[in-house]
């Protein structure tokens, strides 16, 4: 019998209503629209409302993806949520999302995956293994964040970068192996964790001064590592699939900084018209950034059957990875 492959049969996303433009940030910290835009490509980001949680964003994106796929939530075999900003310590955000999608199942597992900005690609890779193994037929994979809740709003090196949002895909098993996820590639290097982390947490406890911990980043160093890792991931994916760079039709990169995106595109010789860019309007939404960008280009009708779509991301950990999909 021919092998199983994971096809993306629907995408969806959700953004909170509130927009925070650079001009408003410039009233909170010493910065300017000009500085932020020229260094990062960001004009504005979205911020979740009070009482709006990661699971709300995730469920909304999930509903949109299910609608696009034309299937009910009850027909899923598994829900995976990638997030760095779960509603609670437990239960998992995925369990809460399952409930919010109106499924009262005992059969359908739901769990979270945490790999910060590369989280969605880790979740996608896990889901792909379940489908290839024949364990699951349909899986909802979501990346969702309320990153605004772990920011130090007095630190201009980080608070200008991040935003909230969610993106999702529905995977379905297909026999034949011609279309769907061709390969995924994941990496981690914990030795450099100090360059990008939160300064407090559950086991380590609160940072000096209280609170639950906020993002601390040596931006310049992270920038260099991100460029290097994303470029090497592109090379690795091409090599694993025996493809030349001209055979990639779309690049959907993590949206942290337009300059990082441009360097990854350059490595592929890819014109920016075939690169999904949302960083100007979303900022860095961590695990949500890749599925949000993917949903945007899919809904714009820019991805056609047969296209090869390369997703690549880098984040805290460090963690990084890629996924190549044949549409
Ligand atoms: O998603 C996970 C991965 N994260 C990333 O990929 C983020 C990667 N890093 C970056 O995107 C960039 O490093 C930043 C946008 C965070 C910073 O840009 P940079 O060009 O690397 O600036 P820098 O950190 O080298 O700082 C240059 C100067 C400093 O001033 P001095 O010391 O030269 O006087 C900073 O204090 O810019 C200053 N600066 C700012 N000025 C105005 C830092 N942040 C700001 C700001 N507004 N918001």
GROMACS .gro file of C-alpha atoms and ligand atoms in nm:
model
  375
    1UNK     CA    1   0.000   0.000   0.000
    2UNK     CA    2   0.130   0.351  -0.083
    3UNK     CA    3   0.258   0.560   0.207
    4UNK     CA    4   0.061   0.816   0.406
    5UNK     CA    5   0.127   1.187   0.371
    6UNK     CA    6  -0.010   1.490   0.565
    7UNK     CA    7  -0.202   1.734   0.346
    8UNK     CA    8  -0.300   2.082   0.463
    9UNK     CA    9  -0.673   2.093   0.382
   10UNK     CA   10  -0.754   2.423   0.555
   11UNK     CA   11  -0.584   2.724   0.711
   12UNK     CA   12  -0.717   2.990   0.947
   13UNK     CA   13  -0.607   3.275   1.167
   14UNK     CA   14  -0.725   3.529   1.419
   15UNK     CA   15  -0.594   3.867   1.532
   16UNK     CA   16  -0.715   4.063   1.833
   17UNK     CA   17  -0.889   4.389   1.743
   18UNK     CA   18  -0.664   4.633   1.925
   19UNK     CA   19  -0.384   4.778   1.710
   20UNK     CA   20  -0.074   4.926   1.872
   21UNK     CA   21   0.113   5.144   1.619
   22UNK     CA   22   0.475   5.249   1.668
   23UNK     CA   23   0.360   5.606   1.732
   24UNK     CA   24   0.177   5.490   2.046
   25UNK     CA   25   0.482   5.294   2.163
   26UNK     CA   26   0.692   5.607   2.121
   27UNK     CA   27   0.480   5.762   2.396
   28UNK     CA   28   0.566   5.471   2.629
   29UNK     CA   29   0.942   5.424   2.568
   30UNK     CA   30   1.217   5.628   2.407
   31UNK     CA   31   1.179   5.522   2.044
   32UNK     CA   32   1.027   5.639   1.716
   33UNK     CA   33   0.825   5.500   1.427
   34UNK     CA   34   1.126   5.570   1.206
   35UNK     CA   35   1.366   5.369   1.427
   36UNK     CA   36   1.136   5.071   1.471
   37UNK     CA   37   1.034   5.055   1.104
   38UNK     CA   38   1.386   5.095   0.965
   39UNK     CA   39   1.539   4.835   1.203
   40UNK     CA   40   1.256   4.579   1.203
   41UNK     CA   41   0.999   4.651   0.930
   42UNK     CA   42   0.725   4.671   1.195
   43UNK     CA   43   0.457   4.944   1.180
   44UNK     CA   44   0.206   4.805   1.427
   45UNK     CA   45   0.111   4.492   1.622
   46UNK     CA   46  -0.212   4.357   1.775
   47UNK     CA   47  -0.273   4.332   2.148
   48UNK     CA   48  -0.523   4.093   2.310
   49UNK     CA   49  -0.803   4.257   2.508
   50UNK     CA   50  -0.834   4.219   2.882
   51UNK     CA   51  -1.004   3.887   2.943
   52UNK     CA   52  -0.902   3.757   2.599
   53UNK     CA   53  -0.672   3.458   2.642
   54UNK     CA   54  -0.440   3.253   2.421
   55UNK     CA   55  -0.708   2.980   2.406
   56UNK     CA   56  -0.961   3.234   2.269
   57UNK     CA   57  -0.724   3.336   1.991
   58UNK     CA   58  -0.636   2.971   1.925
   59UNK     CA   59  -0.999   2.857   1.914
   60UNK     CA   60  -1.093   3.139   1.674
   61UNK     CA   61  -0.805   3.050   1.439
   62UNK     CA   62  -0.893   2.681   1.472
   63UNK     CA   63  -1.259   2.746   1.384
   64UNK     CA   64  -1.152   2.938   1.072
   65UNK     CA   65  -0.922   2.656   0.964
   66UNK     CA   66  -1.195   2.395   1.019
   67UNK     CA   67  -1.437   2.607   0.819
   68UNK     CA   68  -1.187   2.640   0.535
   69UNK     CA   69  -1.137   2.262   0.543
   70UNK     CA   70  -1.513   2.209   0.553
   71UNK     CA   71  -1.499   1.961   0.839
   72UNK     CA   72  -1.649   1.960   1.191
   73UNK     CA   73  -1.430   1.972   1.502
   74UNK     CA   74  -1.573   1.633   1.611
   75UNK     CA   75  -1.400   1.467   1.316
   76UNK     CA   76  -1.051   1.556   1.444
   77UNK     CA   77  -0.829   1.287   1.597
   78UNK     CA   78  -0.592   1.526   1.775
   79UNK     CA   79  -0.541   1.895   1.861
   80UNK     CA   80  -0.191   2.034   1.913
   81UNK     CA   81  -0.132   2.393   2.024
   82UNK     CA   82   0.211   2.552   2.005
   83UNK     CA   83   0.236   2.834   2.256
   84UNK     CA   84   0.480   3.007   2.488
   85UNK     CA   85   0.201   3.193   2.663
   86UNK     CA   86  -0.053   2.929   2.780
   87UNK     CA   87  -0.369   3.045   2.961
   88UNK     CA   88  -0.262   2.860   3.275
   89UNK     CA   89   0.019   2.640   3.404
   90UNK     CA   90  -0.228   2.357   3.346
   91UNK     CA   91  -0.444   2.231   3.186
   92UNK     CA   92  -0.286   2.261   2.844
   93UNK     CA   93  -0.419   2.535   2.617
   94UNK     CA   94  -0.504   2.259   2.368
   95UNK     CA   95  -0.742   2.099   2.620
   96UNK     CA   96  -0.914   2.435   2.672
   97UNK     CA   97  -0.933   2.485   2.295
   98UNK     CA   98  -1.092   2.141   2.252
   99UNK     CA   99  -1.365   2.247   2.496
  100UNK     CA  100  -1.408   2.589   2.329
  101UNK     CA  101  -1.453   2.416   1.994
  102UNK     CA  102  -1.751   2.242   2.150
  103UNK     CA  103  -1.605   1.894   2.142
  104UNK     CA  104  -1.676   1.677   2.442
  105UNK     CA  105  -1.461   1.386   2.342
  106UNK     CA  106  -1.274   1.134   2.545
  107UNK     CA  107  -1.124   0.987   2.229
  108UNK     CA  108  -0.952   1.302   2.101
  109UNK     CA  109  -0.619   1.384   2.267
  110UNK     CA  110  -0.508   1.746   2.295
  111UNK     CA  111  -0.171   1.875   2.412
  112UNK     CA  112   0.066   2.170   2.391
  113UNK     CA  113   0.411   2.194   2.236
  114UNK     CA  114   0.657   2.461   2.349
  115UNK     CA  115   0.943   2.569   2.126
  116UNK     CA  116   0.883   2.947   2.135
  117UNK     CA  117   0.897   3.107   1.787
  118UNK     CA  118   0.972   2.772   1.621
  119UNK     CA  119   0.682   2.613   1.813
  120UNK     CA  120   0.439   2.586   1.523
  121UNK     CA  121   0.691   2.398   1.309
  122UNK     CA  122   0.761   2.163   1.600
  123UNK     CA  123   0.386   2.101   1.642
  124UNK     CA  124   0.349   2.048   1.267
  125UNK     CA  125   0.635   1.798   1.269
  126UNK     CA  126   0.480   1.604   1.561
  127UNK     CA  127   0.143   1.599   1.383
  128UNK     CA  128   0.308   1.481   1.062
  129UNK     CA  129   0.464   1.184   1.245
  130UNK     CA  130   0.120   1.080   1.382
  131UNK     CA  131  -0.026   1.089   1.033
  132UNK     CA  132   0.263   0.907   0.866
  133UNK     CA  133   0.240   0.637   1.134
  134UNK     CA  134  -0.130   0.590   1.059
  135UNK     CA  135  -0.225   0.682   1.418
  136UNK     CA  136  -0.433   0.990   1.327
  137UNK     CA  137  -0.633   1.085   1.018
  138UNK     CA  138  -0.713   1.450   1.092
  139UNK     CA  139  -0.518   1.688   1.316
  140UNK     CA  140  -0.570   2.054   1.405
  141UNK     CA  141  -0.236   2.228   1.457
  142UNK     CA  142  -0.244   2.579   1.606
  143UNK     CA  143   0.019   2.839   1.692
  144UNK     CA  144  -0.120   3.099   1.935
  145UNK     CA  145   0.030   3.365   2.159
  146UNK     CA  146  -0.052   3.651   2.391
  147UNK     CA  147   0.313   3.755   2.393
  148UNK     CA  148   0.212   4.104   2.511
  149UNK     CA  149   0.162   3.948   2.857
  150UNK     CA  150   0.531   3.855   2.895
  151UNK     CA  151   0.679   4.188   2.786
  152UNK     CA  152   0.858   4.450   2.991
  153UNK     CA  153   0.680   4.757   2.856
  154UNK     CA  154   0.969   4.976   2.972
  155UNK     CA  155   1.232   4.780   2.769
  156UNK     CA  156   1.251   4.936   2.423
  157UNK     CA  157   1.475   4.654   2.299
  158UNK     CA  158   1.189   4.401   2.325
  159UNK     CA  159   0.849   4.567   2.367
  160UNK     CA  160   0.861   4.712   2.015
  161UNK     CA  161   0.896   4.369   1.856
  162UNK     CA  162   0.616   4.145   1.972
  163UNK     CA  163   0.242   4.108   1.915
  164UNK     CA  164  -0.051   3.873   1.976
  165UNK     CA  165  -0.235   3.643   1.735
  166UNK     CA  166  -0.306   3.287   1.626
  167UNK     CA  167  -0.285   3.076   1.312
  168UNK     CA  168  -0.393   2.721   1.240
  169UNK     CA  169  -0.389   2.442   0.984
  170UNK     CA  170  -0.595   2.124   0.948
  171UNK     CA  171  -0.392   1.823   0.836
  172UNK     CA  172  -0.552   1.521   0.674
  173UNK     CA  173  -0.390   1.192   0.581
  174UNK     CA  174  -0.369   1.113   0.212
  175UNK     CA  175  -0.231   0.806   0.045
  176UNK     CA  176   0.012   0.850  -0.239
  177UNK     CA  177   0.273   1.083  -0.098
  178UNK     CA  178   0.270   1.322  -0.394
  179UNK     CA  179   0.133   1.620  -0.201
  180UNK     CA  180   0.145   1.742   0.157
  181UNK     CA  181   0.433   1.777   0.403
  182UNK     CA  182   0.746   1.652   0.224
  183UNK     CA  183   0.982   1.690   0.519
  184UNK     CA  184   1.032   1.865   0.852
  185UNK     CA  185   1.364   1.951   1.016
  186UNK     CA  186   1.399   2.053   1.382
  187UNK     CA  187   1.696   2.173   1.588
  188UNK     CA  188   1.777   2.298   1.937
  189UNK     CA  189   2.080   2.443   2.111
  190UNK     CA  190   2.022   2.506   2.481
  191UNK     CA  191   2.377   2.630   2.538
  192UNK     CA  192   2.280   2.979   2.422
  193UNK     CA  193   1.956   3.010   2.617
  194UNK     CA  194   2.075   3.319   2.805
  195UNK     CA  195   2.055   3.527   2.487
  196UNK     CA  196   1.675   3.498   2.470
  197UNK     CA  197   1.463   3.390   2.766
  198UNK     CA  198   1.217   3.502   3.032
  199UNK     CA  199   1.375   3.621   3.355
  200UNK     CA  200   1.138   3.419   3.574
  201UNK     CA  201   0.911   3.121   3.565
  202UNK     CA  202   0.734   2.846   3.755
  203UNK     CA  203   1.029   2.649   3.891
  204UNK     CA  204   1.289   2.925   3.909
  205UNK     CA  205   1.033   3.159   4.059
  206UNK     CA  206   0.969   3.528   4.019
  207UNK     CA  207   1.245   3.763   3.905
  208UNK     CA  208   1.377   4.024   4.147
  209UNK     CA  209   1.105   4.283   4.172
  210UNK     CA  210   0.823   4.030   4.140
  211UNK     CA  211   0.598   3.937   3.851
  212UNK     CA  212   0.608   3.613   3.656
  213UNK     CA  213   0.898   3.681   3.422
  214UNK     CA  214   0.931   3.882   3.104
  215UNK     CA  215   1.129   3.848   2.781
  216UNK     CA  216   1.498   3.939   2.802
  217UNK     CA  217   1.693   3.940   2.479
  218UNK     CA  218   2.036   4.033   2.351
  219UNK     CA  219   1.879   4.139   2.023
  220UNK     CA  220   2.193   4.193   1.821
  221UNK     CA  221   2.337   3.849   1.899
  222UNK     CA  222   2.000   3.679   1.849
  223UNK     CA  223   1.972   3.853   1.512
  224UNK     CA  224   2.303   3.703   1.391
  225UNK     CA  225   2.213   3.355   1.516
  226UNK     CA  226   1.867   3.375   1.356
  227UNK     CA  227   2.010   3.464   1.015
  228UNK     CA  228   2.265   3.181   1.033
  229UNK     CA  229   2.017   2.918   1.154
  230UNK     CA  230   1.741   3.006   0.907
  231UNK     CA  231   1.985   3.003   0.616
  232UNK     CA  232   2.128   2.665   0.716
  233UNK     CA  233   1.775   2.526   0.755
  234UNK     CA  234   1.695   2.633   0.398
  235UNK     CA  235   2.005   2.452   0.270
  236UNK     CA  236   1.925   2.142   0.478
  237UNK     CA  237   1.567   2.125   0.346
  238UNK     CA  238   1.673   2.162  -0.017
  239UNK     CA  239   1.938   1.892   0.024
  240UNK     CA  240   1.701   1.649   0.200
  241UNK     CA  241   1.448   1.683  -0.084
  242UNK     CA  242   1.705   1.689  -0.361
  243UNK     CA  243   1.571   2.023  -0.484
  244UNK     CA  244   1.733   2.331  -0.634
  245UNK     CA  245   1.639   2.665  -0.484
  246UNK     CA  246   1.452   2.761  -0.803
  247UNK     CA  247   1.208   2.478  -0.728
  248UNK     CA  248   1.070   2.652  -0.418
  249UNK     CA  249   0.763   2.862  -0.505
  250UNK     CA  250   0.687   3.033  -0.173
  251UNK     CA  251   0.880   3.118   0.140
  252UNK     CA  252   0.678   3.154   0.462
  253UNK     CA  253   0.935   3.258   0.723
  254UNK     CA  254   0.904   3.345   1.091
  255UNK     CA  255   0.818   3.714   1.119
  256UNK     CA  256   1.069   3.860   1.365
  257UNK     CA  257   1.245   4.123   1.160
  258UNK     CA  258   1.218   4.212   0.790
  259UNK     CA  259   1.598   4.211   0.763
  260UNK     CA  260   1.613   3.846   0.877
  261UNK     CA  261   1.335   3.759   0.631
  262UNK     CA  262   1.521   3.934   0.347
  263UNK     CA  263   1.844   3.747   0.420
  264UNK     CA  264   1.659   3.411   0.416
  265UNK     CA  265   1.491   3.505   0.087
  266UNK     CA  266   1.830   3.602  -0.055
  267UNK     CA  267   1.972   3.261   0.035
  268UNK     CA  268   1.694   3.110  -0.179
  269UNK     CA  269   1.732   3.368  -0.455
  270UNK     CA  270   1.362   3.430  -0.392
  271UNK     CA  271   1.205   3.763  -0.500
  272UNK     CA  272   1.015   3.929  -0.214
  273UNK     CA  273   0.690   3.896  -0.416
  274UNK     CA  274   0.698   3.525  -0.330
  275UNK     CA  275   0.776   3.572   0.039
  276UNK     CA  276   0.490   3.593   0.291
  277UNK     CA  277   0.540   3.913   0.492
  278UNK     CA  278   0.314   4.015   0.780
  279UNK     CA  279   0.575   4.154   1.019
  280UNK     CA  280   0.479   4.512   0.926
  281UNK     CA  281   0.126   4.461   1.064
  282UNK     CA  282   0.169   4.180   1.320
  283UNK     CA  283   0.518   4.223   1.464
  284UNK     CA  284   0.664   3.901   1.602
  285UNK     CA  285   0.378   3.678   1.719
  286UNK     CA  286   0.616   3.395   1.814
  287UNK     CA  287   0.453   3.052   1.755
  288UNK     CA  288   0.164   3.218   1.569
  289UNK     CA  289   0.374   3.399   1.311
  290UNK     CA  290   0.426   3.123   1.051
  291UNK     CA  291   0.063   2.997   1.042
  292UNK     CA  292  -0.066   3.357   1.039
  293UNK     CA  293   0.153   3.439   0.741
  294UNK     CA  294   0.061   3.112   0.569
  295UNK     CA  295  -0.311   3.178   0.611
  296UNK     CA  296  -0.272   3.524   0.463
  297UNK     CA  297  -0.110   3.404   0.139
  298UNK     CA  298  -0.345   3.105   0.111
  299UNK     CA  299  -0.655   3.325   0.149
  300UNK     CA  300  -0.512   3.573  -0.100
  301UNK     CA  301  -0.517   3.286  -0.351
  302UNK     CA  302  -0.141   3.305  -0.401
  303UNK     CA  303  -0.063   2.941  -0.330
  304UNK     CA  304  -0.166   2.706  -0.608
  305UNK     CA  305  -0.181   2.326  -0.629
  306UNK     CA  306   0.166   2.189  -0.695
  307UNK     CA  307   0.347   2.485  -0.535
  308UNK     CA  308   0.632   2.401  -0.300
  309UNK     CA  309   0.602   2.611   0.017
  310UNK     CA  310   0.898   2.639   0.254
  311UNK     CA  311   0.830   2.742   0.614
  312UNK     CA  312   1.122   2.825   0.839
  313UNK     CA  313   1.149   2.966   1.192
  314UNK     CA  314   1.393   3.048   1.470
  315UNK     CA  315   1.339   3.133   1.835
  316UNK     CA  316   1.433   3.108   2.201
  317UNK     CA  317   1.603   2.792   2.319
  318UNK     CA  318   1.755   2.831   2.071
  319UNK     CA  319   1.513   2.629   1.861
  320UNK     CA  320   1.479   2.638   1.486
  321UNK     CA  321   1.333   2.436   1.205
  322UNK     CA  322   1.160   2.411   0.871
  323UNK     CA  323   0.882   2.232   0.688
  324UNK     CA  324   0.848   2.184   0.314
  325UNK     CA  325   0.496   2.138   0.179
  326UNK     CA  326   0.377   2.047  -0.169
  327UNK     CA  327   0.038   2.214  -0.206
  328LIG     O1  328   1.170   3.566   1.738
  328LIG     C1  329   1.285   3.531   1.807
  328LIG     C2  330   1.401   3.585   1.747
  328LIG     N1  331   1.414   3.726   1.773
  328LIG     C3  332   1.470   3.800   1.681
  328LIG     O2  333   1.498   3.749   1.577
  328LIG     C4  334   1.503   3.942   1.712
  328LIG     C5  335   1.637   3.970   1.654
  328LIG     N2  336   1.691   4.102   1.685
  328LIG     C6  337   1.645   4.216   1.627
  328LIG     O3  338   1.549   4.215   1.553
  328LIG     C7  339   1.726   4.341   1.650
  328LIG     O4  340   1.844   4.308   1.718
  328LIG     C8  341   1.652   4.452   1.729
  328LIG     C9  342   1.544   4.512   1.643
  328LIG    C10  343   1.593   4.397   1.858
  328LIG    C11  344   1.749   4.564   1.766
  328LIG     O5  345   1.809   4.617   1.647
  328LIG     P1  346   1.967   4.631   1.635
  328LIG     O6  347   1.990   4.695   1.506
  328LIG     O7  348   2.026   4.496   1.659
  328LIG     O8  349   1.999   4.731   1.753
  328LIG     P2  350   2.100   4.711   1.876
  328LIG     O9  351   2.040   4.619   1.976
  328LIG    O10  352   2.237   4.681   1.826
  328LIG    O11  353   2.101   4.856   1.937
  328LIG    C12  354   2.152   4.968   1.864
  328LIG    C13  355   2.114   5.096   1.938
  328LIG    C14  356   2.145   5.090   2.086
  328LIG    O12  357   2.188   5.219   2.125
  328LIG     P3  358   2.345   5.251   2.146
  328LIG    O13  359   2.392   5.157   2.253
  328LIG    O14  360   2.408   5.227   2.013
  328LIG    O15  361   2.344   5.394   2.188
  328LIG    C15  362   2.014   5.062   2.149
  328LIG    O16  363   2.004   5.110   2.282
  328LIG    O17  364   1.973   5.116   1.928
  328LIG    C16  365   1.920   5.136   2.060
  328LIG     N3  366   1.784   5.086   2.063
  328LIG    C17  367   1.677   5.161   2.030
  328LIG     N4  368   1.665   5.289   1.989
  328LIG    C18  369   1.543   5.336   1.962
  328LIG    C19  370   1.740   4.960   2.095
  328LIG     N5  371   1.607   4.955   2.084
  328LIG    C20  372   1.565   5.077   2.043
  328LIG    C21  373   1.440   5.134   2.014
  328LIG     N6  374   1.433   5.262   1.975
  328LIG     N7  375   1.326   5.061   2.025
   0.00000   0.00000   0.00000
